Coordinates of C-alpha atoms in Angstrom, one line a residue:
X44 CA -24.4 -10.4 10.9
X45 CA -20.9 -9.2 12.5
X46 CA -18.1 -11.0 11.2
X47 CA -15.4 -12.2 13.2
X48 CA -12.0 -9.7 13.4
X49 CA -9.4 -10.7 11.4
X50 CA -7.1 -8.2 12.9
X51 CA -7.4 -6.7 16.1
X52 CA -5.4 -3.3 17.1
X53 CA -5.5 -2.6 20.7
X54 CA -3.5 0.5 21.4
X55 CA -1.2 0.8 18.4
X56 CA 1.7 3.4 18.9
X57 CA 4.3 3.9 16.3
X58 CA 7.4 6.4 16.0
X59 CA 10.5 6.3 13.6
X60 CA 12.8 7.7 16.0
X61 CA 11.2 10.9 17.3
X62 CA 7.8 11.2 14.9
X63 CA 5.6 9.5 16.4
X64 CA 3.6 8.6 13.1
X65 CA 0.6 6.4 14.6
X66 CA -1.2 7.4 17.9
X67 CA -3.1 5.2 19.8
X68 CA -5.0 3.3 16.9
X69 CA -7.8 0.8 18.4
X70 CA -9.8 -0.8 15.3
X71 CA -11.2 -4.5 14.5
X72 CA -11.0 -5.6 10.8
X73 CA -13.2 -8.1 10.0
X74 CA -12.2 -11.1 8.3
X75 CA -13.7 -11.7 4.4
X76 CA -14.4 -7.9 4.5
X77 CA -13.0 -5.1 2.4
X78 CA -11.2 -2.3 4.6
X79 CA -10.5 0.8 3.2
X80 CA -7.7 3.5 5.1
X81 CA -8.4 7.2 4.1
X82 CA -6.9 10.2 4.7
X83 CA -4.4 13.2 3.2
X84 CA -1.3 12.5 2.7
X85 CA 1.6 11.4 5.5
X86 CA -1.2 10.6 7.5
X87 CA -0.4 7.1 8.7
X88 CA -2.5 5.0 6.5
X89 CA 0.5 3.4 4.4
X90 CA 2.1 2.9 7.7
X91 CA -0.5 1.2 9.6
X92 CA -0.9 -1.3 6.6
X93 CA 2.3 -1.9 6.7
X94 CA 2.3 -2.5 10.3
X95 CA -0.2 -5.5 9.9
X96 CA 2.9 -7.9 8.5
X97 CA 5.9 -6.1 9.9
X98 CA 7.3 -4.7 6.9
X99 CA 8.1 -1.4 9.5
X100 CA 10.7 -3.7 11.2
X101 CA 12.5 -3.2 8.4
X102 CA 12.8 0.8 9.0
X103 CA 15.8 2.1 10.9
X104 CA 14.4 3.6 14.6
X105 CA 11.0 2.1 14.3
X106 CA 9.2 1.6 17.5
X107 CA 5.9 0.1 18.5
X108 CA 4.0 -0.4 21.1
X109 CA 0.6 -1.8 22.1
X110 CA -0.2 -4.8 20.1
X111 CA -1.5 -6.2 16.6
X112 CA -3.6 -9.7 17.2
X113 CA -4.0 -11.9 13.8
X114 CA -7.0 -14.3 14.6
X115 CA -6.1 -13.7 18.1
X116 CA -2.6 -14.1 18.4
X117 CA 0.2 -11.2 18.6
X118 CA 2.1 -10.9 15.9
X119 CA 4.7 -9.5 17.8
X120 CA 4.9 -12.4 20.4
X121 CA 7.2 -15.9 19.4
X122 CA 5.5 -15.3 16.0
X123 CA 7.6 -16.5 13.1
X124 CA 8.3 -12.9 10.6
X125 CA 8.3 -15.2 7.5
X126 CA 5.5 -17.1 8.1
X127 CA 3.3 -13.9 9.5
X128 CA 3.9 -12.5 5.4
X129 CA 3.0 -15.8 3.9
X130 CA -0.4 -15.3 5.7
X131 CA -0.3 -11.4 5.6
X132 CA 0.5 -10.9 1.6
X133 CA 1.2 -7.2 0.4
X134 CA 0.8 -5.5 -3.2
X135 CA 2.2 -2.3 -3.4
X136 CA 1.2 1.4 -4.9
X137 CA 4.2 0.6 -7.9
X138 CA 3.5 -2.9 -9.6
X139 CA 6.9 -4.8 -8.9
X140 CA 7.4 -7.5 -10.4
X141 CA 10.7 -9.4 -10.5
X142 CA 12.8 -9.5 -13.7
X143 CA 12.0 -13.1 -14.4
X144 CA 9.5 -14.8 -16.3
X145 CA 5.7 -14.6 -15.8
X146 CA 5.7 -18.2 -14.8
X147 CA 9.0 -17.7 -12.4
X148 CA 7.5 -14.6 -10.7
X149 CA 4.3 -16.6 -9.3
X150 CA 6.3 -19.8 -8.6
X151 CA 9.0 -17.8 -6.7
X152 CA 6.6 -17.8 -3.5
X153 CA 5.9 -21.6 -3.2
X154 CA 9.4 -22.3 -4.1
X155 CA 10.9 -20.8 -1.1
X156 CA 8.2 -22.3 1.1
X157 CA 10.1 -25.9 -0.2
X158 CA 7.5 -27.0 -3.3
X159 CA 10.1 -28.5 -5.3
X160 CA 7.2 -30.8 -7.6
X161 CA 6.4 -29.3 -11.2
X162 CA 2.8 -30.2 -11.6
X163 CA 2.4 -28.8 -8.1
X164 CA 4.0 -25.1 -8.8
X165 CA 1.9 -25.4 -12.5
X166 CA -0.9 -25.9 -10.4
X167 CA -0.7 -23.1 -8.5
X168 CA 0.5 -20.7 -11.3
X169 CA -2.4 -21.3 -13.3
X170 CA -4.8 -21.1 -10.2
X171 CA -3.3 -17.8 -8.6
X172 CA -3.1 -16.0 -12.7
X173 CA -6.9 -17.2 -13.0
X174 CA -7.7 -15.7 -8.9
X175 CA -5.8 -12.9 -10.3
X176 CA -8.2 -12.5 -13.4
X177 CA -4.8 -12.3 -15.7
X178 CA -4.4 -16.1 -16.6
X179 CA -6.1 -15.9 -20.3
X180 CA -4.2 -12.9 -21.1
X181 CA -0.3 -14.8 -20.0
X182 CA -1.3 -18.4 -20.5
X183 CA 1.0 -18.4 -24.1
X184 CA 3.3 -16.1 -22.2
X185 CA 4.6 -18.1 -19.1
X186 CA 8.0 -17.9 -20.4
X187 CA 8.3 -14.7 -21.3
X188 CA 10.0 -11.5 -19.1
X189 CA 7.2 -10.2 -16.8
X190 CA 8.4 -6.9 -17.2
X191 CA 7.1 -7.0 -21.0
X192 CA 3.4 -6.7 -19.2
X193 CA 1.8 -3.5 -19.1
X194 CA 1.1 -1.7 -15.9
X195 CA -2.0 -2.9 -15.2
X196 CA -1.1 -6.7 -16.3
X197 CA 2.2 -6.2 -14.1
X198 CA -0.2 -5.1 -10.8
X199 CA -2.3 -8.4 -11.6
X200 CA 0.7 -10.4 -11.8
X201 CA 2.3 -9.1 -8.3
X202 CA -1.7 -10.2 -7.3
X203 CA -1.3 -13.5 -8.5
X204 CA 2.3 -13.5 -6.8
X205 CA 0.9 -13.0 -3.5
X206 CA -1.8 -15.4 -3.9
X207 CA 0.2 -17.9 -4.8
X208 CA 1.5 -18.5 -1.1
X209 CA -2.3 -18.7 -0.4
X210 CA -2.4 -16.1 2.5
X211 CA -5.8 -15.4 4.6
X212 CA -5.2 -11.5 4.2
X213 CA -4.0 -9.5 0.8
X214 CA -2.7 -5.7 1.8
X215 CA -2.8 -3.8 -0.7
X216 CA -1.5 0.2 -0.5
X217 CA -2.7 2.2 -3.5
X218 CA -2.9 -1.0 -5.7
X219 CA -4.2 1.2 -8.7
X220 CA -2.7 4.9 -8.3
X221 CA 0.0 4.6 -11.1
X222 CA -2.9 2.9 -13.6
X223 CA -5.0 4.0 -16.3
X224 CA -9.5 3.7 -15.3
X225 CA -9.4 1.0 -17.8
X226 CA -6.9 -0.8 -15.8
X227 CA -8.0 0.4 -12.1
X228 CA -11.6 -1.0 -13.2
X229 CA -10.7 -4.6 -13.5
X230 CA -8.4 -4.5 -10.3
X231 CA -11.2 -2.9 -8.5
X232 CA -13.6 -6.1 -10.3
X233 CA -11.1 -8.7 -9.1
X234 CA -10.6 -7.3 -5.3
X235 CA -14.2 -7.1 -4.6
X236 CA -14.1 -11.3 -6.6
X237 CA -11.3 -12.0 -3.7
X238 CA -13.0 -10.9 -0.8
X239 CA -14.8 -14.2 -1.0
X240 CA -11.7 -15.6 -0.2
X241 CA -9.7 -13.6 1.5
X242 CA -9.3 -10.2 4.5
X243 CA -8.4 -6.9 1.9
X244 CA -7.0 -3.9 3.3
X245 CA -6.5 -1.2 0.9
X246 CA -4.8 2.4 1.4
X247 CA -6.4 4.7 -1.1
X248 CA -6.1 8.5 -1.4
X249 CA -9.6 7.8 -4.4
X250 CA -12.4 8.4 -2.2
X251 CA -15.0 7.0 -5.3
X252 CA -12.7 3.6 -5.1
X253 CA -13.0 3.1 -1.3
X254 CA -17.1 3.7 -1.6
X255 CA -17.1 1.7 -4.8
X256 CA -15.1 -1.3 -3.3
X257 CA -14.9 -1.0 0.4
X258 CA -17.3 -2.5 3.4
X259 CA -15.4 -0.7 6.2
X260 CA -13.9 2.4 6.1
X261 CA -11.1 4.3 8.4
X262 CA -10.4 8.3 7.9
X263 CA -6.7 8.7 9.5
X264 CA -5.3 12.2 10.2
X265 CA -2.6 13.6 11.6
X266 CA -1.3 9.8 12.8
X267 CA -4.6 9.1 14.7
X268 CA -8.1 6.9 13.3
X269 CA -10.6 9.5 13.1
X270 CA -13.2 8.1 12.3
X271 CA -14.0 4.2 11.5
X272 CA -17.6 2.4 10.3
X273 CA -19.5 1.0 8.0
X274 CA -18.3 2.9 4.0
X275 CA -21.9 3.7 3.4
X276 CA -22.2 5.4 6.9
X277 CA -19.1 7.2 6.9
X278 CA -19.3 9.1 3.4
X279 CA -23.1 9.6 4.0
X280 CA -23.3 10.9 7.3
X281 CA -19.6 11.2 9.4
X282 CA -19.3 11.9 12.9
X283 CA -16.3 13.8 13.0
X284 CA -16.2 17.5 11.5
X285 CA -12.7 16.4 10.2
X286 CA -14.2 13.5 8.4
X287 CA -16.8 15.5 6.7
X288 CA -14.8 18.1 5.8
X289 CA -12.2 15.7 4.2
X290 CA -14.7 14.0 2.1
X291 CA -16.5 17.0 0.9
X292 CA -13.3 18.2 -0.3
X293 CA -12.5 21.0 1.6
X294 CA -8.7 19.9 2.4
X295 CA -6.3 16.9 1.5

């Protein structure tokens, strides 16, 4: 059954001043589906995904045309930014969390959307540590400096953070590339747990993650989508030459 697009990209252009560093990019992402962007290096993929909640606008001399729909609306039309990255949450390559306490870090979201009420923001601490598969290792730790986590704890925290806003899509650009196996393993467990829930888009230069975790795949190179299908399809029989050679290993 085809699920309905989350994100549709009709015609997606992007320079930062005179590199143009996405050309013409048409894809659908399906909504409760697992995306996965591919591809060597300064290829685009980090900058598409960062595209699908503005966080570009925040670049000096970035330009864009064509357009980005989110459940069929433009997110560049009389959208509000704030309220497009409440729906659209991101987790990026380096786990960040904010030098506060574990509790503070999940609660910050909801706080600035106005929940003032302290069973409310426990609620949704618990809830979002549990969706983040990290609540039974922090629950006697609420109070306590985030930043005394390990890496991989830290990355399930800045999970929980974004949930916490409940958003319909999680980003997610190399979530596990500065983490041990032990600790990529139970991110890759909780991401495929969350696409019940939730549109995932993940940028990932492991090939084994993106066929272990992924539904839909996209090969970028060079600023343009290559190639874009099914995961199984694409790493068992690609298209494009380019693809092929990329996943075989023969450059990137």
């Amino acid at each position: 059954m085809e699920k309905v697009s989350k994100f549709s990209l009709k015609d997606v252009n992007l320079w930062y001043s005179d590199f143009q560093a996405l050309k013409n990019i048409n894809m659908e992402i399906p909504a409760n589906f697992i995306t996965a962007f591919i591809g060597p290096s300064g290829c685009g993929k980090s900058t598409l995904i960062k595209s699908l909640n503005r966080m570009n606008d925040l670049i000096e001399g970035c330009r864009i045309t064509g357009d980005i729909l989110l459940d069929n609306e433009s997110i560049h039309g009389n959208i509000d930014v704030n309220m497009l990255r409440k729906r659209v949450g991101m987790v990026f390559q380096k786990p960040n969390p904010f030098p506060m306490s574990v509790f503070d870090n999940v609660a910050y979201g909801p706080r600035t959307h106005g929940i003032k009420s302290k069973f409310r923001l426990n609620e949704i601490v618990e809830k979002s540590l549990c969706d983040a598969a990290i609540w039974d290792e922090v629950k006697d730790r609420l109070k306590k400096s985030a930043l005394s986590l390990s890496g991989g704890q830290q990355q399930r925290l800045c999970i929980a953070r974004a949930l916490s806003v409940q958003p319909d899509v999680l980003l997610m650009d190399e979530p596990t590339s500065a983490l041990d196996p032990i600790s990529t393993a139970k991110i890759e467990e909780l991401v495929i747990k969350l696409k019940d829930s939730y549109t995932i888009v993940i940028v990932t230069h492991n090939m084994q993650q993106a066929t272990r975790i992924s539904d839909r795949t996209g090969f970028f190179l060079l600023g343009e989508l290559v190639e874009y299908g099914k995961t199984e399809r694409i790493f068992s029989v690609p298209k494009d030459k380019r693809c092929e050679d990329y996943i075989t290993g023969r450059f990137g």
